[in-house]
Amino acid sequence: MTERTPPREYGFISWITRLVREHRGELVGIARREGLTGTDALDAAQAAFITFLRVAHARKLSEDFEESRSLLAVIVRNEARNRRRKHHLSRVHLGDEELAGLAESAPTVEDLILEAEAHVAAFGCIEKLAEVQRRVVTLRLLEGRPGEDVAALLGITPGHVAVLLHRAKLELRACLSEPDGDAEK
């Protein structure tokens, strides 16, 4: 096993956490070279990690660290280019006083990184839920749909939706309270 290949016993979440920690600087640099500011570059890198997690074969790439890094570089480059184009069209021009106020209230890079890592851990924990629980969590918590709508979509009673959501929340709390949010260790 090479130094850059993660051991299998670490699990997917530990692997993606390692990937984030080792390559976030490089990915932010790629976004900066595409013309984004520091905060926008970090946002683009975070969006790239989220997009990467949604790629169907991301788990298979966990065995090939270099291939994962290459795919992330492509994703962040495209994200940065898209953000730059959209930002250029909708840029609000602020004065020096407004810019100073924004800089003071902006979260730090470390806070943004911690938030991204928490998002990755939460996504991994959601993926571990049973399918019906995962669908209930997605529809109720992430999409904000009412329980009655979720029940109708899934063909179950609203009471069953409430029970599934309650149990899923308990499982998510337990998963997120584990080190690295990873129960596969």
CSV table of N, CA, C and O in Angstrom, one decimal, residues 44-169:
chain,number,residue,atom,x,y,z
A,44,ALA,N,-16.0,27.3,-3.7
A,44,ALA,CA,-15.9,26.5,-4.9
A,44,ALA,C,-15.3,25.1,-4.6
A,44,ALA,O,-15.8,24.1,-5.1
A,45,ALA,N,-14.3,25.1,-3.7
A,45,ALA,CA,-13.7,23.8,-3.3
A,45,ALA,C,-14.7,23.0,-2.5
A,45,ALA,O,-14.8,21.8,-2.7
A,46,GLN,N,-15.4,23.6,-1.6
A,46,GLN,CA,-16.4,22.9,-0.8
A,46,GLN,C,-17.5,22.4,-1.7
A,46,GLN,O,-17.9,21.2,-1.6
A,47,ALA,N,-18.0,23.1,-2.7
A,47,ALA,CA,-19.0,22.7,-3.6
A,47,ALA,C,-18.5,21.5,-4.5
A,47,ALA,O,-19.2,20.6,-4.8
A,48,ALA,N,-17.2,21.5,-4.8
A,48,ALA,CA,-16.6,20.4,-5.5
A,48,ALA,C,-16.6,19.1,-4.7
A,48,ALA,O,-16.9,18.1,-5.2
A,49,PHE,N,-16.3,19.2,-3.4
A,49,PHE,CA,-16.3,18.0,-2.6
A,49,PHE,C,-17.8,17.5,-2.5
A,49,PHE,O,-18.0,16.3,-2.6
A,50,ILE,N,-18.7,18.4,-2.4
A,50,ILE,CA,-20.1,17.9,-2.3
A,50,ILE,C,-20.5,17.3,-3.6
A,50,ILE,O,-21.2,16.2,-3.6
A,51,THR,N,-20.2,17.9,-4.8
A,51,THR,CA,-20.4,17.3,-6.1
A,51,THR,C,-19.7,15.9,-6.2
A,51,THR,O,-20.3,14.9,-6.7
A,52,PHE,N,-18.5,15.8,-5.7
A,52,PHE,CA,-17.7,14.6,-5.8
A,52,PHE,C,-18.5,13.5,-5.0
A,52,PHE,O,-18.6,12.4,-5.4
A,53,LEU,N,-19.0,13.8,-3.8
A,53,LEU,CA,-19.7,12.8,-3.0
A,53,LEU,C,-21.0,12.3,-3.7
A,53,LEU,O,-21.4,11.2,-3.5
A,54,ARG,N,-21.5,13.1,-4.6
A,54,ARG,CA,-22.8,12.7,-5.3
A,54,ARG,C,-22.4,11.9,-6.6
A,54,ARG,O,-23.4,11.4,-7.2
A,55,VAL,N,-21.2,11.9,-6.9
A,55,VAL,CA,-20.8,11.1,-8.1
A,55,VAL,C,-21.0,9.6,-7.8
A,55,VAL,O,-20.6,9.1,-6.7
A,56,ALA,N,-21.7,8.9,-8.7
A,56,ALA,CA,-22.1,7.5,-8.4
A,56,ALA,C,-20.9,6.6,-8.1
A,56,ALA,O,-21.0,5.7,-7.2
A,57,HIS,N,-19.8,6.8,-8.7
A,57,HIS,CA,-18.6,5.9,-8.5
A,57,HIS,C,-17.6,6.5,-7.5
A,57,HIS,O,-16.4,6.1,-7.4
A,58,ALA,N,-18.0,7.5,-6.7
A,58,ALA,CA,-17.1,8.1,-5.7
A,58,ALA,C,-16.5,7.1,-4.7
A,58,ALA,O,-15.3,7.1,-4.4
A,59,ARG,N,-17.4,6.1,-4.3
A,59,ARG,CA,-16.9,5.1,-3.3
A,59,ARG,C,-15.8,4.2,-4.0
A,59,ARG,O,-14.9,3.8,-3.3
A,60,LYS,N,-16.0,3.9,-5.3
A,60,LYS,CA,-15.0,3.1,-5.9
A,60,LYS,C,-13.7,3.8,-6.0
A,60,LYS,O,-12.6,3.2,-6.0
A,61,LEU,N,-13.7,5.2,-6.2
A,61,LEU,CA,-12.5,6.0,-6.3
A,61,LEU,C,-11.8,6.0,-5.0
A,61,LEU,O,-10.6,6.5,-4.9
A,62,SER,N,-12.4,5.6,-3.9
A,62,SER,CA,-11.8,5.7,-2.6
A,62,SER,C,-10.5,4.8,-2.5
A,62,SER,O,-9.7,5.0,-1.7
A,63,GLU,N,-10.4,3.9,-3.4
A,63,GLU,CA,-9.3,3.0,-3.5
A,63,GLU,C,-8.2,3.6,-4.3
A,63,GLU,O,-7.0,3.1,-4.3
A,64,ASP,N,-8.5,4.7,-5.1
A,64,ASP,CA,-7.5,5.3,-5.9
A,64,ASP,C,-7.4,6.8,-5.6
A,64,ASP,O,-8.1,7.6,-6.1
A,65,PHE,N,-6.5,7.1,-4.7
A,65,PHE,CA,-6.4,8.5,-4.1
A,65,PHE,C,-6.0,9.5,-5.2
A,65,PHE,O,-6.6,10.6,-5.3
A,66,GLU,N,-5.1,9.1,-6.1
A,66,GLU,CA,-4.7,10.1,-7.1
A,66,GLU,C,-5.8,10.4,-8.1
A,66,GLU,O,-6.0,11.5,-8.6
A,67,GLU,N,-6.6,9.3,-8.5
A,67,GLU,CA,-7.7,9.5,-9.4
A,67,GLU,C,-8.7,10.4,-8.8
A,67,GLU,O,-9.3,11.3,-9.4
A,68,SER,N,-9.0,10.2,-7.5
A,68,SER,CA,-9.9,11.1,-6.8
A,68,SER,C,-9.4,12.5,-6.8
A,68,SER,O,-10.2,13.4,-7.0
A,69,ARG,N,-8.2,12.8,-6.6
A,69,ARG,CA,-7.6,14.1,-6.6
A,69,ARG,C,-7.8,14.7,-7.9
A,69,ARG,O,-8.2,15.9,-8.1
A,70,SER,N,-7.5,14.0,-9.0
A,70,SER,CA,-7.7,14.5,-10.4
A,70,SER,C,-9.1,14.9,-10.7
A,70,SER,O,-9.4,15.9,-11.3
A,71,LEU,N,-10.0,14.0,-10.3
A,71,LEU,CA,-11.5,14.3,-10.5
A,71,LEU,C,-11.9,15.6,-9.7
A,71,LEU,O,-12.6,16.4,-10.3
A,72,LEU,N,-11.4,15.7,-8.5
A,72,LEU,CA,-11.7,16.9,-7.7
A,72,LEU,C,-11.2,18.1,-8.3
A,72,LEU,O,-11.8,19.2,-8.3
A,73,ALA,N,-10.0,18.0,-8.9
A,73,ALA,CA,-9.4,19.2,-9.6
A,73,ALA,C,-10.2,19.7,-10.8
A,73,ALA,O,-10.5,20.9,-10.9
A,74,VAL,N,-10.7,18.7,-11.5
A,74,VAL,CA,-11.6,19.0,-12.7
A,74,VAL,C,-12.9,19.7,-12.2
A,74,VAL,O,-13.4,20.7,-12.7
A,75,ILE,N,-13.5,19.1,-11.1
A,75,ILE,CA,-14.8,19.6,-10.6
A,75,ILE,C,-14.6,21.0,-10.1
A,75,ILE,O,-15.4,21.9,-10.4
A,76,VAL,N,-13.5,21.2,-9.3
A,76,VAL,CA,-13.3,22.6,-8.7
A,76,VAL,C,-13.0,23.6,-9.8
A,76,VAL,O,-13.5,24.7,-9.8
A,77,ARG,N,-12.3,23.2,-10.9
A,77,ARG,CA,-12.0,24.1,-12.0
A,77,ARG,C,-13.3,24.5,-12.7
A,77,ARG,O,-13.6,25.7,-12.9
A,78,ASN,N,-14.2,23.6,-12.9
A,78,ASN,CA,-15.5,23.9,-13.6
A,78,ASN,C,-16.3,24.7,-12.7
A,78,ASN,O,-17.0,25.7,-13.1
A,79,GLU,N,-16.4,24.4,-11.4
A,79,GLU,CA,-17.2,25.2,-10.4
A,79,GLU,C,-16.7,26.6,-10.3
A,79,GLU,O,-17.4,27.5,-10.3
A,80,ALA,N,-15.3,26.8,-10.3
A,80,ALA,CA,-14.8,28.1,-10.2
A,80,ALA,C,-15.1,28.9,-11.5
A,80,ALA,O,-15.5,30.1,-11.4
A,81,ARG,N,-15.0,28.3,-12.6
A,81,ARG,CA,-15.3,29.0,-13.9
A,81,ARG,C,-16.8,29.4,-13.9
A,81,ARG,O,-17.1,30.5,-14.3
A,82,ASN,N,-17.7,28.5,-13.5
A,82,ASN,CA,-19.1,28.8,-13.5
A,82,ASN,C,-19.4,29.9,-12.5
A,82,ASN,O,-20.1,30.9,-12.8
A,83,ARG,N,-18.8,29.9,-11.3
A,83,ARG,CA,-19.0,30.9,-10.3
A,83,ARG,C,-18.4,32.3,-10.8
A,83,ARG,O,-19.1,33.3,-10.6
A,84,ARG,N,-17.3,32.2,-11.5
A,84,ARG,CA,-16.7,33.5,-12.0
A,84,ARG,C,-17.6,34.1,-13.0
A,84,ARG,O,-17.9,35.3,-13.0
A,85,ARG,N,-18.2,33.3,-13.9
A,85,ARG,CA,-19.1,33.8,-14.9
A,85,ARG,C,-20.3,34.4,-14.3
A,85,ARG,O,-20.8,35.5,-14.6
A,86,LYS,N,-20.9,33.6,-13.4
A,86,LYS,CA,-22.2,34.1,-12.7
A,86,LYS,C,-21.9,35.3,-11.9
A,86,LYS,O,-22.7,36.3,-11.9
A,87,HIS,N,-20.8,35.4,-11.2
A,87,HIS,CA,-20.4,36.5,-10.3
A,87,HIS,C,-20.2,37.7,-11.2
A,87,HIS,O,-20.6,38.8,-10.8
A,88,HIS,N,-19.5,37.6,-12.3
A,88,HIS,CA,-19.3,38.7,-13.2
A,88,HIS,C,-20.6,39.4,-13.7
A,88,HIS,O,-20.7,40.6,-13.8
A,89,LEU,N,-21.6,38.5,-13.9
A,89,LEU,CA,-22.9,39.1,-14.4
A,89,LEU,C,-23.7,39.7,-13.3
A,89,LEU,O,-24.4,40.6,-13.5
A,90,SER,N,-23.5,39.3,-12.0
A,90,SER,CA,-24.4,39.8,-11.0
A,90,SER,C,-23.6,40.5,-9.8
A,90,SER,O,-24.0,40.6,-8.7
A,91,ARG,N,-22.4,41.0,-10.1
A,91,ARG,CA,-21.6,41.6,-9.1
A,91,ARG,C,-22.2,42.9,-8.6
A,91,ARG,O,-22.6,43.8,-9.3
A,92,VAL,N,-22.2,43.0,-7.3
A,92,VAL,CA,-22.7,44.2,-6.6
A,92,VAL,C,-21.4,44.9,-6.2
A,92,VAL,O,-20.5,44.4,-5.6
A,93,HIS,N,-21.3,46.2,-6.6
A,93,HIS,CA,-20.2,47.0,-6.3
A,93,HIS,C,-20.4,47.7,-4.9
A,93,HIS,O,-21.3,48.5,-4.8
A,94,LEU,N,-19.5,47.4,-4.0
A,94,LEU,CA,-19.6,48.0,-2.7
A,94,LEU,C,-18.5,49.0,-2.5
A,94,LEU,O,-17.4,48.9,-3.0
A,95,GLY,N,-18.7,49.9,-1.6
A,95,GLY,CA,-17.7,50.9,-1.2
A,95,GLY,C,-16.8,50.3,-0.2
A,95,GLY,O,-17.0,49.2,0.3
A,96,ASP,N,-15.7,51.1,0.1
A,96,ASP,CA,-14.7,50.6,1.1
A,96,ASP,C,-15.3,50.4,2.4
A,96,ASP,O,-14.9,49.4,3.1
A,97,GLU,N,-16.2,51.2,2.9
A,97,GLU,CA,-16.8,51.0,4.2
A,97,GLU,C,-17.6,49.7,4.3
A,97,GLU,O,-17.5,48.9,5.2
A,98,GLU,N,-18.4,49.4,3.2
A,98,GLU,CA,-19.2,48.2,3.2
A,98,GLU,C,-18.3,47.0,3.1
A,98,GLU,O,-18.6,46.0,3.7
A,99,LEU,N,-17.2,47.1,2.3
A,99,LEU,CA,-16.3,46.0,2.2
A,99,LEU,C,-15.6,45.7,3.6
A,99,LEU,O,-15.4,44.5,3.9
A,100,ALA,N,-15.2,46.7,4.3
A,100,ALA,CA,-14.6,46.5,5.6
A,100,ALA,C,-15.6,45.8,6.6
A,100,ALA,O,-15.2,44.9,7.3
A,101,GLY,N,-16.9,46.2,6.5
A,101,GLY,CA,-17.9,45.6,7.4
A,101,GLY,C,-18.1,44.1,7.0
A,101,GLY,O,-18.3,43.3,7.9
A,102,LEU,N,-18.0,43.8,5.7
A,102,LEU,CA,-18.2,42.4,5.3
A,102,LEU,C,-17.0,41.6,5.8
A,102,LEU,O,-17.2,40.4,6.2
A,103,ALA,N,-15.8,42.1,5.7
A,103,ALA,CA,-14.6,41.4,6.1
A,103,ALA,C,-14.6,41.0,7.6
A,103,ALA,O,-14.2,40.0,8.0
A,104,GLU,N,-15.2,41.9,8.4
A,104,GLU,CA,-15.2,41.7,9.8
A,104,GLU,C,-16.3,40.6,10.2
A,104,GLU,O,-16.1,39.9,11.1
A,105,SER,N,-17.4,40.6,9.4
A,105,SER,CA,-18.4,39.6,9.8
A,105,SER,C,-18.3,38.3,9.0
A,105,SER,O,-19.0,37.4,9.3
A,106,ALA,N,-17.3,38.2,8.1
A,106,ALA,CA,-17.2,36.9,7.4
A,106,ALA,C,-16.6,35.8,8.2
A,106,ALA,O,-15.7,36.1,9.1
A,107,PRO,N,-17.1,34.6,8.0
A,107,PRO,CA,-16.5,33.5,8.8
A,107,PRO,C,-15.0,33.3,8.3
A,107,PRO,O,-14.7,33.5,7.2
A,108,THR,N,-14.2,32.7,9.2
A,108,THR,CA,-12.8,32.4,8.9
A,108,THR,C,-12.8,31.2,8.0
A,108,THR,O,-13.7,30.4,7.9
A,109,VAL,N,-11.6,31.1,7.4
A,109,VAL,CA,-11.4,29.9,6.5
A,109,VAL,C,-11.5,28.7,7.3
A,109,VAL,O,-12.1,27.7,6.8
A,110,GLU,N,-11.0,28.6,8.5
A,110,GLU,CA,-11.0,27.4,9.3
A,110,GLU,C,-12.5,27.1,9.7
A,110,GLU,O,-12.9,25.9,9.7
A,111,ASP,N,-13.3,28.1,9.9
A,111,ASP,CA,-14.7,27.9,10.2
A,111,ASP,C,-15.4,27.3,9.0
A,111,ASP,O,-16.2,26.3,9.2
A,112,LEU,N,-15.1,27.8,7.8
A,112,LEU,CA,-15.7,27.2,6.6
A,112,LEU,C,-15.3,25.8,6.4
A,112,LEU,O,-16.0,25.0,5.9
A,113,ILE,N,-14.0,25.5,6.7
A,113,ILE,CA,-13.5,24.1,6.5
A,113,ILE,C,-14.2,23.2,7.5
A,113,ILE,O,-14.6,22.1,7.1
A,114,LEU,N,-14.3,23.6,8.7
A,114,LEU,CA,-15.0,22.8,9.7
A,114,LEU,C,-16.5,22.6,9.3
A,114,LEU,O,-17.0,21.4,9.5
A,115,GLU,N,-17.1,23.6,8.8
A,115,GLU,CA,-18.5,23.4,8.3
A,115,GLU,C,-18.5,22.4,7.1
A,115,GLU,O,-19.4,21.6,7.1
A,116,ALA,N,-17.6,22.5,6.2
A,116,ALA,CA,-17.5,21.5,5.1
A,116,ALA,C,-17.3,20.1,5.6
A,116,ALA,O,-18.0,19.2,5.1
A,117,GLU,N,-16.4,20.0,6.6
A,117,GLU,CA,-16.2,18.6,7.1
A,117,GLU,C,-17.4,18.1,7.8
A,117,GLU,O,-17.7,16.9,7.7
A,118,ALA,N,-18.1,19.0,8.5
A,118,ALA,CA,-19.3,18.5,9.2
A,118,ALA,C,-20.4,18.1,8.2
A,118,ALA,O,-21.1,17.1,8.4
A,119,HIS,N,-20.4,18.8,7.1
A,119,HIS,CA,-21.4,18.5,6.0
A,119,HIS,C,-21.1,17.1,5.4
A,119,HIS,O,-22.0,16.3,5.2
A,120,VAL,N,-19.8,16.9,5.2
A,120,VAL,CA,-19.4,15.6,4.6
A,120,VAL,C,-19.7,14.5,5.6
A,120,VAL,O,-20.2,13.4,5.2
A,121,ALA,N,-19.5,14.7,6.9
A,121,ALA,CA,-19.8,13.7,7.9
A,121,ALA,C,-21.3,13.4,8.0
A,121,ALA,O,-21.7,12.3,8.0
A,122,ALA,N,-22.1,14.5,7.9
A,122,ALA,CA,-23.6,14.3,8.0
A,122,ALA,C,-24.0,13.6,6.7
A,122,ALA,O,-24.9,12.7,6.8
A,123,PHE,N,-23.5,13.9,5.6
A,123,PHE,CA,-23.9,13.2,4.3
A,123,PHE,C,-23.6,11.7,4.4
A,123,PHE,O,-24.4,10.9,4.1
A,124,GLY,N,-22.4,11.4,5.0
A,124,GLY,CA,-22.0,10.0,5.2
A,124,GLY,C,-22.9,9.3,6.1
A,124,GLY,O,-23.3,8.1,5.9
A,125,CYS,N,-23.3,9.9,7.2
A,125,CYS,CA,-24.2,9.3,8.1
A,125,CYS,C,-25.6,9.1,7.5
A,125,CYS,O,-26.3,8.1,7.8
A,126,ILE,N,-26.1,10.0,6.7
A,126,ILE,CA,-27.4,9.9,6.0
A,126,ILE,C,-27.3,8.7,5.1
A,126,ILE,O,-28.2,7.9,5.0
A,127,GLU,N,-26.2,8.5,4.4
A,127,GLU,CA,-26.0,7.4,3.5
A,127,GLU,C,-26.1,6.0,4.2
A,127,GLU,O,-26.4,5.0,3.6
A,128,LYS,N,-25.8,6.0,5.5
A,128,LYS,CA,-25.8,4.7,6.3
A,128,LYS,C,-27.3,4.3,6.7
A,128,LYS,O,-27.5,3.2,7.1
A,129,LEU,N,-28.2,5.3,6.6
A,129,LEU,CA,-29.6,5.0,7.0
A,129,LEU,C,-30.2,4.0,6.1
A,129,LEU,O,-29.8,3.9,4.9
A,130,ALA,N,-31.2,3.2,6.6
A,130,ALA,CA,-32.0,2.4,5.7
A,130,ALA,C,-32.7,3.3,4.6
A,130,ALA,O,-32.9,4.5,4.8
A,131,GLU,N,-33.0,2.7,3.5
A,131,GLU,CA,-33.5,3.5,2.3
A,131,GLU,C,-34.7,4.3,2.7
A,131,GLU,O,-34.8,5.5,2.4
A,132,VAL,N,-35.7,3.7,3.3
A,132,VAL,CA,-36.9,4.5,3.6
A,132,VAL,C,-36.6,5.6,4.6
A,132,VAL,O,-37.1,6.7,4.5
A,133,GLN,N,-35.7,5.4,5.6
A,133,GLN,CA,-35.4,6.5,6.5
A,133,GLN,C,-34.6,7.6,5.8
A,133,GLN,O,-34.8,8.7,6.0
A,134,ARG,N,-33.7,7.2,4.9
A,134,ARG,CA,-33.0,8.1,4.1
A,134,ARG,C,-33.9,9.0,3.3
A,134,ARG,O,-33.8,10.2,3.2
A,135,ARG,N,-34.9,8.4,2.7
A,135,ARG,CA,-35.9,9.1,1.9
A,135,ARG,C,-36.7,10.1,2.7
A,135,ARG,O,-37.0,11.2,2.4
A,136,VAL,N,-37.1,9.6,3.9
A,136,VAL,CA,-37.8,10.5,4.9
A,136,VAL,C,-37.0,11.7,5.3
A,136,VAL,O,-37.4,12.8,5.3
A,137,VAL,N,-35.7,11.4,5.7
A,137,VAL,CA,-34.8,12.5,6.1
A,137,VAL,C,-34.6,13.5,4.9
A,137,VAL,O,-34.7,14.7,5.1
A,138,THR,N,-34.4,13.0,3.7
A,138,THR,CA,-34.2,13.8,2.6
A,138,THR,C,-35.4,14.7,2.3
A,138,THR,O,-35.3,15.9,2.1
A,139,LEU,N,-36.6,14.1,2.3
A,139,LEU,CA,-37.8,14.8,2.0
A,139,LEU,C,-38.2,15.8,3.1
A,139,LEU,O,-38.5,17.0,2.8
A,140,ARG,N,-38.1,15.4,4.3
A,140,ARG,CA,-38.6,16.2,5.5
A,140,ARG,C,-37.6,17.2,5.9
A,140,ARG,O,-37.9,18.4,6.0
A,141,LEU,N,-36.3,16.8,6.1
A,141,LEU,CA,-35.3,17.7,6.6
A,141,LEU,C,-34.6,18.5,5.6
A,141,LEU,O,-34.4,19.7,5.7
A,142,LEU,N,-34.2,17.9,4.5
A,142,LEU,CA,-33.4,18.6,3.5
A,142,LEU,C,-34.2,19.4,2.5
A,142,LEU,O,-33.8,20.5,2.1
A,143,GLU,N,-35.4,18.8,2.1
A,143,GLU,CA,-36.2,19.5,1.2
A,143,GLU,C,-37.3,20.3,1.9
A,143,GLU,O,-38.0,21.1,1.2
A,144,GLY,N,-37.6,20.0,3.2
A,144,GLY,CA,-38.5,20.8,3.9
A,144,GLY,C,-40.0,20.5,3.6
A,144,GLY,O,-40.8,21.3,3.8
A,145,ARG,N,-40.3,19.3,3.1
A,145,ARG,CA,-41.7,19.0,2.7
A,145,ARG,C,-42.5,18.6,4.0
A,145,ARG,O,-41.9,18.0,4.9
A,146,PRO,N,-43.8,18.9,4.0
A,146,PRO,CA,-44.6,18.5,5.1
A,146,PRO,C,-44.7,17.0,5.2
A,146,PRO,O,-44.6,16.3,4.2
A,147,GLY,N,-45.0,16.6,6.5
A,147,GLY,CA,-45.1,15.1,6.7
A,147,GLY,C,-46.2,14.4,5.9
A,147,GLY,O,-46.0,13.3,5.5
A,148,GLU,N,-47.3,15.1,5.7
A,148,GLU,CA,-48.4,14.6,4.9
A,148,GLU,C,-48.0,14.3,3.5
A,148,GLU,O,-48.3,13.3,2.9
A,149,ASP,N,-47.2,15.3,2.9
A,149,ASP,CA,-46.7,15.1,1.5
A,149,ASP,C,-45.7,13.9,1.4
A,149,ASP,O,-45.8,13.1,0.5
A,150,VAL,N,-44.9,13.8,2.4
A,150,VAL,CA,-43.9,12.7,2.4
A,150,VAL,C,-44.6,11.4,2.5
A,150,VAL,O,-44.3,10.4,1.8
A,151,ALA,N,-45.6,11.3,3.4
A,151,ALA,CA,-46.4,10.1,3.6
A,151,ALA,C,-47.1,9.7,2.3
A,151,ALA,O,-47.0,8.6,1.8
A,152,ALA,N,-47.7,10.7,1.6
A,152,ALA,CA,-48.3,10.4,0.3
A,152,ALA,C,-47.3,9.9,-0.8
A,152,ALA,O,-47.6,9.0,-1.5
A,153,LEU,N,-46.1,10.6,-0.8
A,153,LEU,CA,-45.1,10.2,-1.8
A,153,LEU,C,-44.6,8.8,-1.5
A,153,LEU,O,-44.3,8.0,-2.5
A,154,LEU,N,-44.5,8.4,-0.3
A,154,LEU,CA,-43.9,7.1,0.1
A,154,LEU,C,-44.9,6.0,0.3
A,154,LEU,O,-44.6,4.9,0.4
A,155,GLY,N,-46.2,6.4,0.3
A,155,GLY,CA,-47.3,5.4,0.4
A,155,GLY,C,-47.4,4.9,1.8
A,155,GLY,O,-47.7,3.7,2.0
A,156,ILE,N,-47.1,5.7,2.8
A,156,ILE,CA,-47.2,5.3,4.2
A,156,ILE,C,-48.0,6.3,5.0
A,156,ILE,O,-48.3,7.4,4.5
A,157,THR,N,-48.3,6.1,6.3
A,157,THR,CA,-49.1,7.0,7.0
A,157,THR,C,-48.2,8.1,7.6
A,157,THR,O,-47.0,8.0,7.8
A,158,PRO,N,-48.8,9.3,7.9
A,158,PRO,CA,-48.0,10.4,8.4
A,158,PRO,C,-47.4,10.0,9.8
A,158,PRO,O,-46.3,10.4,10.1
A,159,GLY,N,-48.1,9.2,10.6
A,159,GLY,CA,-47.6,8.7,11.8
A,159,GLY,C,-46.3,7.9,11.6
A,159,GLY,O,-45.3,8.0,12.4
A,160,HIS,N,-46.3,7.0,10.6
A,160,HIS,CA,-45.1,6.2,10.3
A,160,HIS,C,-44.0,7.1,9.9
A,160,HIS,O,-42.8,6.9,10.2
A,161,VAL,N,-44.3,8.2,9.1
A,161,VAL,CA,-43.2,9.1,8.7
A,161,VAL,C,-42.6,9.7,10.0
A,161,VAL,O,-41.4,9.9,10.1
A,162,ALA,N,-43.4,10.1,10.9
A,162,ALA,CA,-42.9,10.7,12.2
A,162,ALA,C,-42.0,9.8,12.9
A,162,ALA,O,-41.0,10.1,13.4
A,163,VAL,N,-42.5,8.5,13.0
A,163,VAL,CA,-41.7,7.5,13.7
A,163,VAL,C,-40.3,7.3,13.0
A,163,VAL,O,-39.3,7.2,13.6
A,164,LEU,N,-40.4,7.1,11.7
A,164,LEU,CA,-39.1,6.9,10.9
A,164,LEU,C,-38.2,8.1,11.0
A,164,LEU,O,-37.0,7.9,11.2
A,165,LEU,N,-38.7,9.3,11.0
A,165,LEU,CA,-37.9,10.5,11.2
A,165,LEU,C,-37.3,10.5,12.6
A,165,LEU,O,-36.1,10.8,12.7
A,166,HIS,N,-38.1,10.2,13.6
A,166,HIS,CA,-37.5,10.2,15.0
A,166,HIS,C,-36.4,9.2,15.1
A,166,HIS,O,-35.3,9.5,15.6
A,167,ARG,N,-36.6,8.0,14.6
A,167,ARG,CA,-35.5,7.0,14.7
A,167,ARG,C,-34.3,7.4,13.8
A,167,ARG,O,-33.2,7.1,14.2
A,168,ALA,N,-34.6,8.0,12.7
A,168,ALA,CA,-33.4,8.4,11.8
A,168,ALA,C,-32.6,9.5,12.5
A,168,ALA,O,-31.4,9.5,12.5
A,169,LYS,N,-33.3,10.4,13.2
A,169,LYS,CA,-32.6,11.4,13.9
A,169,LYS,C,-31.7,10.8,15.0
A,169,LYS,O,-30.6,11.3,15.3
